[in-house]
Short mmCIF file of N, CA, C and O and ligand atoms in Angstrom, two decimals:
data_model
loop_
_atom_site.label_atom_id
_atom_site.label_comp_id
_atom_site.label_asym_id
_atom_site.label_seq_id
_atom_site.Cartn_x
_atom_site.Cartn_y
_atom_site.Cartn_z
N MET A 8 91.11 49.38 58.11
CA MET A 8 90.56 50.73 57.97
C MET A 8 90.10 51.29 59.32
O MET A 8 90.33 52.45 59.63
N THR A 9 89.42 50.44 60.11
CA THR A 9 88.93 50.91 61.41
C THR A 9 90.08 51.26 62.34
O THR A 9 89.96 52.15 63.16
N VAL A 10 91.23 50.54 62.16
CA VAL A 10 92.40 50.84 62.99
C VAL A 10 92.87 52.26 62.73
O VAL A 10 93.23 53.00 63.65
N LEU A 11 92.86 52.65 61.47
CA LEU A 11 93.26 54.01 61.10
C LEU A 11 92.35 55.04 61.74
O LEU A 11 92.81 56.07 62.24
N ILE A 12 91.07 54.75 61.73
CA ILE A 12 90.11 55.71 62.31
C ILE A 12 90.35 55.83 63.81
O ILE A 12 90.37 56.94 64.36
N TYR A 13 90.59 54.68 64.47
CA TYR A 13 90.87 54.73 65.91
C TYR A 13 92.15 55.50 66.20
O TYR A 13 92.23 56.26 67.16
N ALA A 14 93.16 55.29 65.36
CA ALA A 14 94.42 56.01 65.55
C ALA A 14 94.21 57.51 65.38
O ALA A 14 94.76 58.32 66.14
N LEU A 15 93.40 57.88 64.40
CA LEU A 15 93.11 59.29 64.16
C LEU A 15 92.36 59.90 65.35
O LEU A 15 92.68 61.01 65.81
N ILE A 16 91.38 59.16 65.86
CA ILE A 16 90.62 59.64 67.02
C ILE A 16 91.55 59.80 68.22
O ILE A 16 91.48 60.79 68.95
N ALA A 17 92.47 58.84 68.40
CA ALA A 17 93.42 58.92 69.51
C ALA A 17 94.32 60.14 69.37
O ALA A 17 94.59 60.85 70.35
N LEU A 18 94.77 60.41 68.15
CA LEU A 18 95.63 61.58 67.91
C LEU A 18 94.90 62.88 68.19
O LEU A 18 95.44 63.78 68.83
N VAL A 19 93.66 62.96 67.71
CA VAL A 19 92.86 64.17 67.95
C VAL A 19 92.62 64.33 69.44
O VAL A 19 92.70 65.44 69.99
N GLY A 20 92.36 63.23 70.12
CA GLY A 20 92.16 63.27 71.57
C GLY A 20 93.38 63.79 72.29
O GLY A 20 93.28 64.63 73.18
N LEU A 21 94.55 63.30 71.90
CA LEU A 21 95.81 63.76 72.50
C LEU A 21 96.02 65.25 72.24
O LEU A 21 96.43 65.99 73.13
N TYR A 22 95.72 65.67 71.01
CA TYR A 22 95.91 67.08 70.65
C TYR A 22 95.03 67.96 71.53
O TYR A 22 95.49 68.97 72.07
N ILE A 23 93.76 67.55 71.68
CA ILE A 23 92.83 68.34 72.51
C ILE A 23 93.26 68.29 73.97
O ILE A 23 93.18 69.30 74.69
N PHE A 24 93.78 67.14 74.41
CA PHE A 24 94.24 66.99 75.80
C PHE A 24 95.36 67.99 76.11
O PHE A 24 95.32 68.70 77.12
N PHE A 25 96.35 68.07 75.21
CA PHE A 25 97.46 69.00 75.44
C PHE A 25 97.00 70.45 75.30
O PHE A 25 97.48 71.33 76.01
N LEU A 26 96.05 70.68 74.39
CA LEU A 26 95.50 72.03 74.22
C LEU A 26 94.81 72.49 75.50
O LEU A 26 94.97 73.63 75.95
N LEU A 27 94.04 71.56 76.11
CA LEU A 27 93.37 71.90 77.37
C LEU A 27 94.40 72.16 78.47
O LEU A 27 94.22 73.06 79.29
N GLY A 28 95.49 71.38 78.46
CA GLY A 28 96.55 71.59 79.44
C GLY A 28 97.14 72.98 79.32
O GLY A 28 97.42 73.64 80.33
N ILE A 29 97.33 73.45 78.09
CA ILE A 29 97.87 74.79 77.86
C ILE A 29 96.86 75.83 78.32
O ILE A 29 97.19 76.79 79.01
N LEU A 30 95.59 75.62 77.97
CA LEU A 30 94.57 76.61 78.32
C LEU A 30 94.37 76.69 79.83
O LEU A 30 94.07 77.76 80.36
N LEU A 31 94.55 75.58 80.53
CA LEU A 31 94.42 75.60 81.98
C LEU A 31 95.55 76.38 82.63
O LEU A 31 95.41 76.90 83.73
N LYS A 32 96.69 76.43 81.96
CA LYS A 32 97.83 77.16 82.51
C LYS A 32 97.86 78.62 82.05
O LYS A 32 98.81 79.32 82.33
N THR A 33 96.84 79.03 81.31
CA THR A 33 96.80 80.41 80.82
C THR A 33 96.16 81.30 81.87
O THR A 33 95.11 80.98 82.42
N GLN A 34 96.80 82.41 82.13
CA GLN A 34 96.37 83.32 83.18
C GLN A 34 95.73 84.56 82.60
O GLN A 34 95.98 84.92 81.46
N LYS A 35 94.94 85.22 83.42
CA LYS A 35 94.30 86.47 83.01
C LYS A 35 95.23 87.66 83.23
O LYS A 35 95.17 88.65 82.53
N LYS A 36 96.06 87.59 84.26
CA LYS A 36 96.98 88.69 84.50
C LYS A 36 98.37 88.15 84.81
O LYS A 36 98.53 86.97 85.13
N CYS A 37 99.35 89.03 84.73
CA CYS A 37 100.73 88.61 84.86
C CYS A 37 101.08 88.42 86.34
O CYS A 37 101.60 89.31 86.99
N GLU A 38 100.73 87.24 86.83
CA GLU A 38 100.98 86.94 88.24
C GLU A 38 101.12 85.43 88.37
O GLU A 38 100.35 84.70 87.76
N CYS A 39 102.06 84.98 89.16
CA CYS A 39 102.22 83.55 89.38
C CYS A 39 101.03 83.03 90.16
O CYS A 39 100.69 83.59 91.21
N MET A 40 100.36 81.99 89.64
CA MET A 40 99.15 81.51 90.31
C MET A 40 99.48 80.73 91.57
O MET A 40 98.63 80.53 92.42
N HIS A 41 100.72 80.34 91.74
CA HIS A 41 101.08 79.55 92.92
C HIS A 41 101.51 80.43 94.08
O HIS A 41 100.97 80.33 95.17
N CYS A 42 102.49 81.31 93.86
CA CYS A 42 102.96 82.12 94.98
C CYS A 42 102.49 83.57 94.88
O CYS A 42 102.91 84.40 95.67
N ARG A 43 101.60 83.87 93.92
CA ARG A 43 100.96 85.18 93.83
C ARG A 43 101.94 86.35 93.72
O ARG A 43 101.67 87.44 94.22
N THR A 44 103.06 86.13 93.08
CA THR A 44 104.00 87.22 92.91
C THR A 44 103.95 87.71 91.46
O THR A 44 103.64 86.95 90.55
N SER A 45 104.23 88.96 91.29
CA SER A 45 104.36 89.49 89.93
C SER A 45 105.76 90.07 89.74
O SER A 45 106.04 90.72 88.74
N MET A 46 106.60 89.84 90.72
CA MET A 46 107.94 90.42 90.71
C MET A 46 108.98 89.51 90.05
O MET A 46 109.81 89.96 89.29
N HIS A 47 108.94 88.24 90.36
CA HIS A 47 110.02 87.33 89.98
C HIS A 47 109.68 86.53 88.74
O HIS A 47 109.95 85.35 88.66
N LEU A 48 109.07 87.18 87.76
CA LEU A 48 108.67 86.47 86.56
C LEU A 48 109.61 86.81 85.42
O LEU A 48 110.08 87.93 85.31
N GLU A 49 109.89 85.82 84.60
CA GLU A 49 110.68 86.07 83.41
C GLU A 49 110.03 85.37 82.24
O GLU A 49 109.48 84.29 82.37
N ARG A 50 110.12 86.01 81.09
CA ARG A 50 109.55 85.42 79.90
C ARG A 50 110.57 84.47 79.28
O ARG A 50 111.74 84.83 79.11
N THR A 51 110.13 83.28 78.95
CA THR A 51 111.04 82.30 78.36
C THR A 51 110.44 81.77 77.06
O THR A 51 109.32 82.10 76.71
N THR A 52 111.23 80.94 76.37
CA THR A 52 110.73 80.34 75.14
C THR A 52 109.75 79.23 75.48
O THR A 52 109.93 78.53 76.47
N ARG A 53 108.75 79.09 74.65
CA ARG A 53 107.75 78.07 74.87
C ARG A 53 108.34 76.68 74.63
O ARG A 53 109.32 76.55 73.89
N PRO A 54 107.76 75.64 75.24
CA PRO A 54 108.26 74.29 74.99
C PRO A 54 108.15 73.93 73.51
O PRO A 54 107.31 74.48 72.78
N LEU A 55 108.97 72.97 73.09
CA LEU A 55 109.06 72.62 71.67
C LEU A 55 107.72 72.16 71.10
O LEU A 55 107.34 72.57 70.01
N TYR A 56 106.98 71.34 71.86
CA TYR A 56 105.70 70.83 71.33
C TYR A 56 104.69 71.95 71.16
O TYR A 56 103.86 71.90 70.26
N VAL A 57 104.79 72.99 71.99
CA VAL A 57 103.87 74.12 71.84
C VAL A 57 104.23 74.91 70.59
O VAL A 57 103.37 75.33 69.82
N ARG A 58 105.55 75.09 70.37
CA ARG A 58 105.98 75.85 69.20
C ARG A 58 105.64 75.12 67.91
O ARG A 58 105.31 75.73 66.91
N ARG A 59 105.71 73.79 67.94
CA ARG A 59 105.44 73.02 66.73
C ARG A 59 103.95 72.88 66.45
O ARG A 59 103.49 73.05 65.33
N LEU A 60 103.17 72.53 67.50
CA LEU A 60 101.78 72.14 67.27
C LEU A 60 100.78 73.27 67.55
O LEU A 60 99.71 73.30 66.96
N TYR A 61 101.13 74.16 68.45
CA TYR A 61 100.15 75.19 68.84
C TYR A 61 100.71 76.58 68.60
O TYR A 61 100.51 77.49 69.41
N ASP A 62 101.40 76.74 67.51
CA ASP A 62 102.06 78.00 67.23
C ASP A 62 101.07 79.13 66.95
O ASP A 62 101.38 80.30 67.10
N TYR A 63 99.85 78.76 66.56
CA TYR A 63 98.84 79.77 66.23
C TYR A 63 98.25 80.41 67.49
O TYR A 63 97.59 81.43 67.41
N LEU A 64 98.46 79.79 68.66
CA LEU A 64 97.90 80.36 69.89
C LEU A 64 98.67 81.62 70.26
O LEU A 64 99.90 81.59 70.36
N PRO A 65 97.98 82.73 70.47
CA PRO A 65 98.69 83.98 70.80
C PRO A 65 99.07 84.03 72.28
O PRO A 65 98.45 84.72 73.08
N LEU A 66 100.08 83.26 72.65
CA LEU A 66 100.43 83.14 74.05
C LEU A 66 101.89 83.52 74.31
O LEU A 66 102.76 83.31 73.47
N LYS A 67 102.11 84.04 75.50
CA LYS A 67 103.46 84.30 75.99
C LYS A 67 103.71 83.32 77.14
O LYS A 67 102.79 82.99 77.88
N TYR A 68 104.93 82.89 77.26
CA TYR A 68 105.25 81.86 78.25
C TYR A 68 106.11 82.47 79.35
O TYR A 68 107.12 83.11 79.05
N PHE A 69 105.71 82.28 80.59
CA PHE A 69 106.43 82.88 81.71
C PHE A 69 106.91 81.82 82.68
O PHE A 69 106.28 80.77 82.84
N HIS A 70 107.99 82.12 83.34
CA HIS A 70 108.57 81.24 84.34
C HIS A 70 108.72 82.03 85.63
O HIS A 70 109.21 83.16 85.62
N CYS A 71 108.27 81.45 86.73
CA CYS A 71 108.40 82.12 88.03
C CYS A 71 109.72 81.69 88.65
O CYS A 71 109.97 80.50 88.85
N ARG A 72 110.56 82.65 88.95
CA ARG A 72 111.88 82.33 89.51
C ARG A 72 111.80 81.98 90.99
O ARG A 72 112.74 81.46 91.56
N ARG A 73 110.67 82.27 91.60
CA ARG A 73 110.51 81.99 93.02
C ARG A 73 110.13 80.52 93.25
O ARG A 73 110.74 79.85 94.07
N CYS A 74 109.12 80.03 92.53
CA CYS A 74 108.64 78.66 92.78
C CYS A 74 108.85 77.75 91.57
O CYS A 74 108.47 76.60 91.61
N HIS A 75 109.44 78.28 90.50
CA HIS A 75 109.78 77.52 89.29
C HIS A 75 108.56 76.92 88.59
O HIS A 75 108.67 75.90 87.92
N ARG A 76 107.42 77.54 88.76
CA ARG A 76 106.26 77.13 87.99
C ARG A 76 106.24 77.93 86.69
O ARG A 76 106.84 79.00 86.61
N THR A 77 105.52 77.41 85.72
CA THR A 77 105.39 78.13 84.45
C THR A 77 103.91 78.37 84.15
O THR A 77 103.06 77.62 84.61
N PHE A 78 103.66 79.41 83.38
CA PHE A 78 102.28 79.68 82.96
C PHE A 78 102.30 80.47 81.67
O PHE A 78 103.33 81.00 81.25
N TYR A 79 101.12 80.54 81.05
CA TYR A 79 100.98 81.28 79.80
C TYR A 79 100.17 82.54 80.05
O TYR A 79 99.38 82.61 80.97
N LEU A 80 100.40 83.48 79.20
CA LEU A 80 99.67 84.73 79.26
C LEU A 80 99.26 85.09 77.84
O LEU A 80 100.03 84.88 76.91
N HIS A 81 98.06 85.62 77.70
CA HIS A 81 97.62 86.02 76.37
C HIS A 81 98.49 87.17 75.87
O HIS A 81 98.94 88.00 76.66
N LYS A 82 98.71 87.19 74.56
CA LYS A 82 99.62 88.16 73.97
C LYS A 82 99.19 89.60 74.24
O LYS A 82 100.02 90.49 74.39
N ASP A 83 97.86 89.82 74.32
CA ASP A 83 97.36 91.19 74.52
C ASP A 83 97.40 91.62 75.98
O ASP A 83 97.26 92.80 76.28
N THR A 84 97.56 90.65 76.90
CA THR A 84 97.60 91.01 78.30
C THR A 84 98.94 91.67 78.61
O THR A 84 99.98 91.13 78.28
N PRO A 85 98.91 92.85 79.19
CA PRO A 85 100.20 93.51 79.48
C PRO A 85 100.93 92.78 80.60
O PRO A 85 100.31 92.41 81.61
N ASP A 86 102.19 92.52 80.41
CA ASP A 86 102.98 91.93 81.48
C ASP A 86 103.63 93.04 82.28
O ASP A 86 103.50 94.21 81.97
N SER A 87 104.37 92.68 83.29
CA SER A 87 104.89 93.69 84.21
C SER A 87 106.10 94.42 83.64
O SER A 87 106.50 95.45 84.17
N GLU A 88 106.68 93.88 82.56
CA GLU A 88 107.93 94.47 82.05
C GLU A 88 107.80 95.93 81.61
O GLU A 88 108.58 96.75 82.08
N PRO A 89 106.83 96.28 80.75
CA PRO A 89 106.78 97.68 80.32
C PRO A 89 106.52 98.63 81.47
O PRO A 89 107.05 99.73 81.50
N GLU A 90 105.70 98.21 82.44
CA GLU A 90 105.38 99.10 83.55
C GLU A 90 106.60 99.36 84.41
O GLU A 90 106.84 100.48 84.82
N SER A 91 107.38 98.30 84.67
CA SER A 91 108.56 98.50 85.50
C SER A 91 109.58 99.36 84.76
O SER A 91 110.31 100.13 85.36
N MET A 92 109.59 99.22 83.41
CA MET A 92 110.47 100.08 82.63
C MET A 92 110.02 101.54 82.75
O MET A 92 110.83 102.44 82.88
N LYS A 93 108.71 101.70 82.72
CA LYS A 93 108.16 103.05 82.80
C LYS A 93 108.51 103.69 84.15
O LYS A 93 108.84 104.85 84.24
N ASP A 94 108.42 102.86 85.21
CA ASP A 94 108.71 103.38 86.54
C ASP A 94 110.18 103.75 86.70
O ASP A 94 110.50 104.68 87.41
N SER A 95 111.06 102.99 86.02
CA SER A 95 112.48 103.22 86.23
C SER A 95 113.02 104.40 85.41
O SER A 95 114.10 104.89 85.69
N THR A 96 112.24 104.83 84.40
CA THR A 96 112.72 105.94 83.60
C THR A 96 112.72 107.21 84.44
O THR A 96 111.78 107.46 85.20
N PRO A 97 113.75 108.00 84.33
CA PRO A 97 113.81 109.21 85.14
C PRO A 97 112.72 110.19 84.73
O PRO A 97 112.44 110.38 83.55
N LYS A 98 112.11 110.74 85.71
CA LYS A 98 111.04 111.70 85.45
C LYS A 98 111.66 113.03 84.97
O LYS A 98 112.82 113.31 85.28
N PRO A 99 110.92 113.79 84.19
CA PRO A 99 111.46 115.08 83.77
C PRO A 99 111.78 115.94 84.99
O PRO A 99 111.07 115.89 86.00
N LYS A 100 112.81 116.68 84.86
CA LYS A 100 113.31 117.44 86.01
C LYS A 100 112.24 118.36 86.59
O LYS A 100 111.60 119.13 85.88
N ALA A 101 112.03 118.19 87.85
CA ALA A 101 111.09 119.07 88.53
C ALA A 101 111.75 120.42 88.75
O ALA A 101 112.97 120.51 88.78
N SER A 102 110.94 121.39 88.88
CA SER A 102 111.53 122.72 89.10
C SER A 102 112.16 122.79 90.49
O SER A 102 111.61 122.29 91.47
N TYR A 103 113.33 123.34 90.56
CA TYR A 103 114.06 123.40 91.82
C TYR A 103 113.85 124.73 92.55
O TYR A 103 114.58 125.09 93.42
N THR A 104 112.82 125.43 92.15
CA THR A 104 112.61 126.73 92.77
C THR A 104 111.91 126.60 94.13
O THR A 104 111.25 125.64 94.40
ZN1 ZN B 30 105.67 81.48 91.68
#
């Protein structure tokens, strides 16, 4: 019986350990924490263990194409994609007078 309890404690410990690892990689803004760029980021699918075990966490997963590091971003934090889309949209025609 005590073996089961120890195994359970070990499992919970591992779960919290990986959860802390994810939280440490979570950023406040959409910027690579290593090379400080916000240009070369792409959103990718989260690792399998995150999708299986921590699916309730409202996180987006990003990959930096410059230094190949990865990080998480909270779902509510705006990433650079919509803003760059907004910038690229043609502005309404200015008057040519
Ligand atoms: Zn980077």
